Amino acid sequence: MRADDPKLKRLEPPRLTTWEKFFLPAIAEGLGVTAKHMAGVIFANKAITVQYPEEQHIPSPNYRGVHRLNKDEHGRVKCVACMLCATACPAHCIDIVGATAPPTWPDREKYPESFVIDELRCIYCGMCEEACPVEAIELTGLYDLTGLTREQMIFDKSKLLSVYDVTRHHEPMRYGRSPAGQAPETKILPPLE
Ligand code: SF4
Ligand code: SF4
């Protein structure tokens, strides 16, 4: 579309009132939220923190944590090395090396010989999961991701498949095995090796 196109709709930035220019409404709104939580703690004994790690935080069902590579019903990696997730990734943290699928895998042409995600570069946006045509990559409810070196935070194929092994009973594949209309169940998961 050209800049002088008559169909072009120009939007004006909203004009702030003097009151708004001092950010006073936003500050008042923020203080209101703080006061609401303080009142809950003082009068209703409603804790808003947990004593981690003795107590575990349970994330919401749509929480986006550590990735996993799903397996199919034969225990093979579901990924068909189409590269859509790596193309969609805004952080460029997925590296896949595709290879010709073995002759005993007639349902696909390729599979990932190597599949690596740099969990430190990832921004956990979920675009890879959205892009995958075969529901092979998913983000799980695992959030306590730790490592002593940067190398430990680079997950290779075997590690990503092991996340599936750890989570599959708690978090069924979102599109494949979840009962219709139900969010996947999120539970406390054991730490990764
Ligand atoms: S969650 Fe987002 S940033 Fe992380 S690997 Fe997937 S697409 Fe990339
Ligand atoms: S995980 Fe999905 S989107 Fe990514 S390469 Fe494999 S099949 Fe394609």
GROMACS .gro file of C-alpha atoms and ligand atoms in nm:
model
  209
    1MET     CA    1   0.000   0.000   0.000
    2ARG     CA    2   0.134   0.345  -0.094
    3ALA     CA    3   0.161   0.628   0.155
    4ASP     CA    4  -0.087   0.841  -0.049
    5ASP     CA    5  -0.341   0.559  -0.087
    6PRO     CA    6  -0.688   0.707  -0.004
    7LYS     CA    7  -0.783   0.383   0.172
    8LEU     CA    8  -0.500   0.431   0.417
    9LYS     CA    9  -0.641   0.499   0.764
   10ARG     CA   10  -0.429   0.725   0.980
   11LEU     CA   11  -0.449   0.682   1.354
   12GLU     CA   12  -0.375   0.967   1.591
   13PRO     CA   13  -0.202   0.885   1.919
   14PRO     CA   14  -0.443   0.926   2.213
   15ARG     CA   15  -0.422   1.263   2.388
   16LEU     CA   16  -0.347   1.236   2.758
   17THR     CA   17  -0.512   1.466   3.008
   18THR     CA   18  -0.293   1.667   3.245
   19TRP     CA   19  -0.391   1.426   3.520
   20GLU     CA   20  -0.283   1.130   3.307
   21LYS     CA   21   0.043   1.295   3.206
   22PHE     CA   22   0.157   1.269   3.567
   23PHE     CA   23   0.072   0.895   3.563
   24LEU     CA   24  -0.139   0.951   3.874
   25PRO     CA   25  -0.434   0.729   3.767
   26ALA     CA   26  -0.196   0.442   3.686
   27ILE     CA   27  -0.014   0.486   4.018
   28ALA     CA   28  -0.345   0.492   4.206
   29GLU     CA   29  -0.459   0.179   4.024
   30GLY     CA   30  -0.135  -0.002   4.111
   31LEU     CA   31  -0.160   0.100   4.476
   32GLY     CA   32  -0.517  -0.029   4.476
   33VAL     CA   33  -0.401  -0.373   4.363
   34THR     CA   34  -0.130  -0.376   4.631
   35ALA     CA   35  -0.382  -0.271   4.896
   36LYS     CA   36  -0.623  -0.543   4.785
   37HIS     CA   37  -0.355  -0.812   4.826
   38MET     CA   38  -0.242  -0.667   5.161
   39ALA     CA   39  -0.602  -0.672   5.287
   40GLY     CA   40  -0.632  -1.035   5.176
   41VAL     CA   41  -0.320  -1.132   5.371
   42ILE     CA   42  -0.410  -0.931   5.684
   43PHE     CA   43  -0.783  -0.998   5.712
   44ALA     CA   44  -0.840  -1.324   5.525
   45ASN     CA   45  -0.502  -1.490   5.588
   46LYS     CA   46  -0.483  -1.539   5.214
   47ALA     CA   47  -0.118  -1.600   5.131
   48ILE     CA   48  -0.006  -1.491   4.786
   49THR     CA   49   0.336  -1.656   4.808
   50VAL     CA   50   0.443  -2.016   4.862
   51GLN     CA   51   0.731  -2.152   5.072
   52TYR     CA   52   0.924  -2.288   4.776
   53PRO     CA   53   1.073  -2.551   4.751
   54GLU     CA   54   0.886  -2.711   5.044
   55GLU     CA   55   0.566  -2.591   4.879
   56GLN     CA   56   0.534  -2.606   4.503
   57HIS     CA   57   0.368  -2.347   4.289
   58ILE     CA   58   0.113  -2.497   4.052
   59PRO     CA   59   0.115  -2.301   3.728
   60SER     CA   60  -0.195  -2.238   3.522
   61PRO     CA   61  -0.278  -2.498   3.254
   62ASN     CA   62  -0.162  -2.266   2.977
   63TYR     CA   63   0.172  -2.191   3.142
   64ARG     CA   64   0.463  -2.211   2.896
   65GLY     CA   65   0.763  -2.381   3.053
   66VAL     CA   66   1.032  -2.622   2.939
   67HIS     CA   67   0.985  -2.776   2.594
   68ARG     CA   68   0.934  -3.138   2.523
   69LEU     CA   69   0.955  -3.343   2.204
   70ASN     CA   70   0.657  -3.573   2.186
   71LYS     CA   71   0.669  -3.937   2.087
   72ASP     CA   72   0.412  -4.122   1.879
   73GLU     CA   73   0.234  -4.444   1.973
   74HIS     CA   74   0.538  -4.646   1.854
   75GLY     CA   75   0.775  -4.453   2.080
   76ARG     CA   76   0.933  -4.266   1.786
   77VAL     CA   77   0.991  -3.894   1.789
   78LYS     CA   78   0.683  -3.731   1.634
   79CYS     CA   79   0.886  -3.459   1.466
   80VAL     CA   80   0.911  -3.483   1.087
   81ALA     CA   81   1.191  -3.224   1.057
   82CYS     CA   82   0.983  -2.974   0.861
   83MET     CA   83   1.170  -2.682   1.023
   84LEU     CA   84   0.852  -2.475   1.073
   85CYS     CA   85   0.919  -2.429   1.444
   86ALA     CA   86   1.276  -2.312   1.383
   87THR     CA   87   1.149  -2.072   1.115
   88ALA     CA   88   0.879  -1.933   1.343
   89CYS     CA   89   1.106  -1.894   1.645
   90PRO     CA   90   1.171  -1.522   1.703
   91ALA     CA   91   1.470  -1.596   1.928
   92HIS     CA   92   1.642  -1.826   1.677
   93CYS     CA   93   1.711  -2.076   1.949
   94ILE     CA   94   1.602  -2.397   1.771
   95ASP     CA   95   1.858  -2.585   1.566
   96ILE     CA   96   1.746  -2.894   1.373
   97VAL     CA   97   1.940  -3.126   1.147
   98GLY     CA   98   1.699  -3.333   0.939
   99ALA     CA   99   1.778  -3.670   0.787
  100THR     CA  100   1.600  -3.919   0.563
  101ALA     CA  101   1.367  -4.135   0.769
  102PRO     CA  102   1.458  -4.503   0.800
  103PRO     CA  103   1.283  -4.736   0.553
  104THR     CA  104   1.090  -4.885   0.844
  105TRP     CA  105   0.920  -4.545   0.894
  106PRO     CA  106   0.696  -4.530   0.585
  107ASP     CA  107   0.473  -4.254   0.727
  108ARG     CA  108   0.731  -3.978   0.683
  109GLU     CA  109   1.016  -3.866   0.466
  110LYS     CA  110   1.237  -3.707   0.728
  111TYR     CA  111   1.311  -3.713   1.097
  112PRO     CA  112   1.535  -3.494   1.316
  113GLU     CA  113   1.881  -3.644   1.342
  114SER     CA  114   1.960  -3.362   1.581
  115PHE     CA  115   1.717  -3.128   1.758
  116VAL     CA  116   1.856  -2.866   1.994
  117ILE     CA  117   1.687  -2.582   2.184
  118ASP     CA  118   1.884  -2.320   2.374
  119GLU     CA  119   1.658  -2.279   2.678
  120LEU     CA  120   1.847  -1.965   2.783
  121ARG     CA  121   1.780  -1.781   2.457
  122CYS     CA  122   1.416  -1.894   2.444
  123ILE     CA  123   1.156  -1.634   2.539
  124TYR     CA  124   0.885  -1.900   2.591
  125CYS     CA  125   0.648  -1.739   2.345
  126GLY     CA  126   0.498  -2.069   2.226
  127MET     CA  127   0.535  -1.990   1.855
  128CYS     CA  128   0.714  -2.321   1.793
  129GLU     CA  129   0.421  -2.511   1.940
  130GLU     CA  130   0.177  -2.308   1.731
  131ALA     CA  131   0.374  -2.368   1.412
  132CYS     CA  132   0.419  -2.744   1.444
  133PRO     CA  133   0.186  -2.930   1.206
  134VAL     CA  134   0.214  -3.264   1.388
  135GLU     CA  135   0.205  -3.152   1.755
  136ALA     CA  136   0.560  -3.275   1.805
  137ILE     CA  137   0.686  -2.985   2.016
  138GLU     CA  138   0.507  -2.854   2.323
  139LEU     CA  139   0.583  -2.632   2.618
  140THR     CA  140   0.519  -2.800   2.951
  141GLY     CA  141   0.438  -2.684   3.303
  142LEU     CA  142   0.798  -2.742   3.417
  143TYR     CA  143   0.933  -2.411   3.544
  144ASP     CA  144   1.219  -2.491   3.786
  145LEU     CA  145   1.479  -2.500   3.514
  146THR     CA  146   1.831  -2.484   3.655
  147GLY     CA  147   2.182  -2.562   3.539
  148LEU     CA  148   2.539  -2.498   3.646
  149THR     CA  149   2.665  -2.407   3.300
  150ARG     CA  150   2.522  -2.259   2.982
  151GLU     CA  151   2.587  -2.591   2.811
  152GLN     CA  152   2.351  -2.765   3.053
  153MET     CA  153   2.075  -2.530   2.943
  154ILE     CA  154   2.108  -2.632   2.580
  155PHE     CA  155   1.865  -2.922   2.547
  156ASP     CA  156   1.938  -3.182   2.283
  157LYS     CA  157   1.698  -3.436   2.136
  158SER     CA  158   1.744  -3.697   2.407
  159LYS     CA  159   1.685  -3.442   2.681
  160LEU     CA  160   1.378  -3.301   2.510
  161LEU     CA  161   1.242  -3.654   2.467
  162SER     CA  162   1.314  -3.724   2.835
  163VAL     CA  163   1.096  -3.423   2.926
  164TYR     CA  164   0.816  -3.597   2.739
  165ASP     CA  165   0.878  -3.915   2.940
  166VAL     CA  166   0.860  -3.716   3.265
  167THR     CA  167   0.550  -3.516   3.176
  168ARG     CA  168   0.337  -3.736   2.953
  169HIS     CA  169   0.116  -3.875   3.230
  170HIS     CA  170   0.054  -3.532   3.382
  171GLU     CA  171   0.027  -3.334   3.063
  172PRO     CA  172  -0.124  -3.532   2.776
  173MET     CA  173  -0.059  -3.396   2.430
  174ARG     CA  174  -0.271  -3.085   2.406
  175TYR     CA  175  -0.425  -3.164   2.070
  176GLY     CA  176  -0.392  -3.540   2.054
  177ARG     CA  177  -0.497  -3.695   2.380
  178SER     CA  178  -0.664  -3.433   2.598
  179PRO     CA  179  -1.034  -3.503   2.640
  180ALA     CA  180  -1.227  -3.265   2.415
  181GLY     CA  181  -1.278  -2.923   2.566
  182GLN     CA  182  -1.056  -2.989   2.867
  183ALA     CA  183  -0.730  -2.820   2.946
  184PRO     CA  184  -0.438  -3.056   3.015
  185GLU     CA  185  -0.393  -3.136   3.380
  186THR     CA  186  -0.096  -2.964   3.543
  187LYS     CA  187   0.066  -3.128   3.842
  188ILE     CA  188   0.388  -3.110   4.034
  189LEU     CA  189   0.648  -3.280   3.823
  190PRO     CA  190   0.971  -3.445   3.934
  191PRO     CA  191   1.289  -3.252   3.853
  192LEU     CA  192   1.481  -3.341   3.541
  193GLU     CA  193   1.802  -3.540   3.576
  194SF4     S1  194   0.894  -2.077   2.279
  194SF4    FE1  195   0.930  -1.913   2.128
  194SF4     S2  196   1.140  -1.849   2.163
  194SF4    FE2  197   1.117  -2.047   2.264
  194SF4     S3  198   1.184  -2.198   2.115
  194SF4    FE3  199   0.962  -2.175   2.090
  194SF4     S4  200   0.937  -2.019   1.932
  194SF4    FE4  201   1.148  -2.007   2.006
  195SF4     S1  202   0.888  -3.000   1.595
  195SF4    FE1  203   0.715  -2.981   1.452
  195SF4     S2  204   0.748  -2.785   1.348
  195SF4    FE2  205   0.943  -2.841   1.444
  195SF4     S3  206   1.056  -2.947   1.282
  195SF4    FE3  207   0.949  -3.101   1.404
  195SF4     S4  208   0.755  -3.135   1.295
  195SF4    FE4  209   0.838  -2.942   1.219
   0.00000   0.00000   0.00000
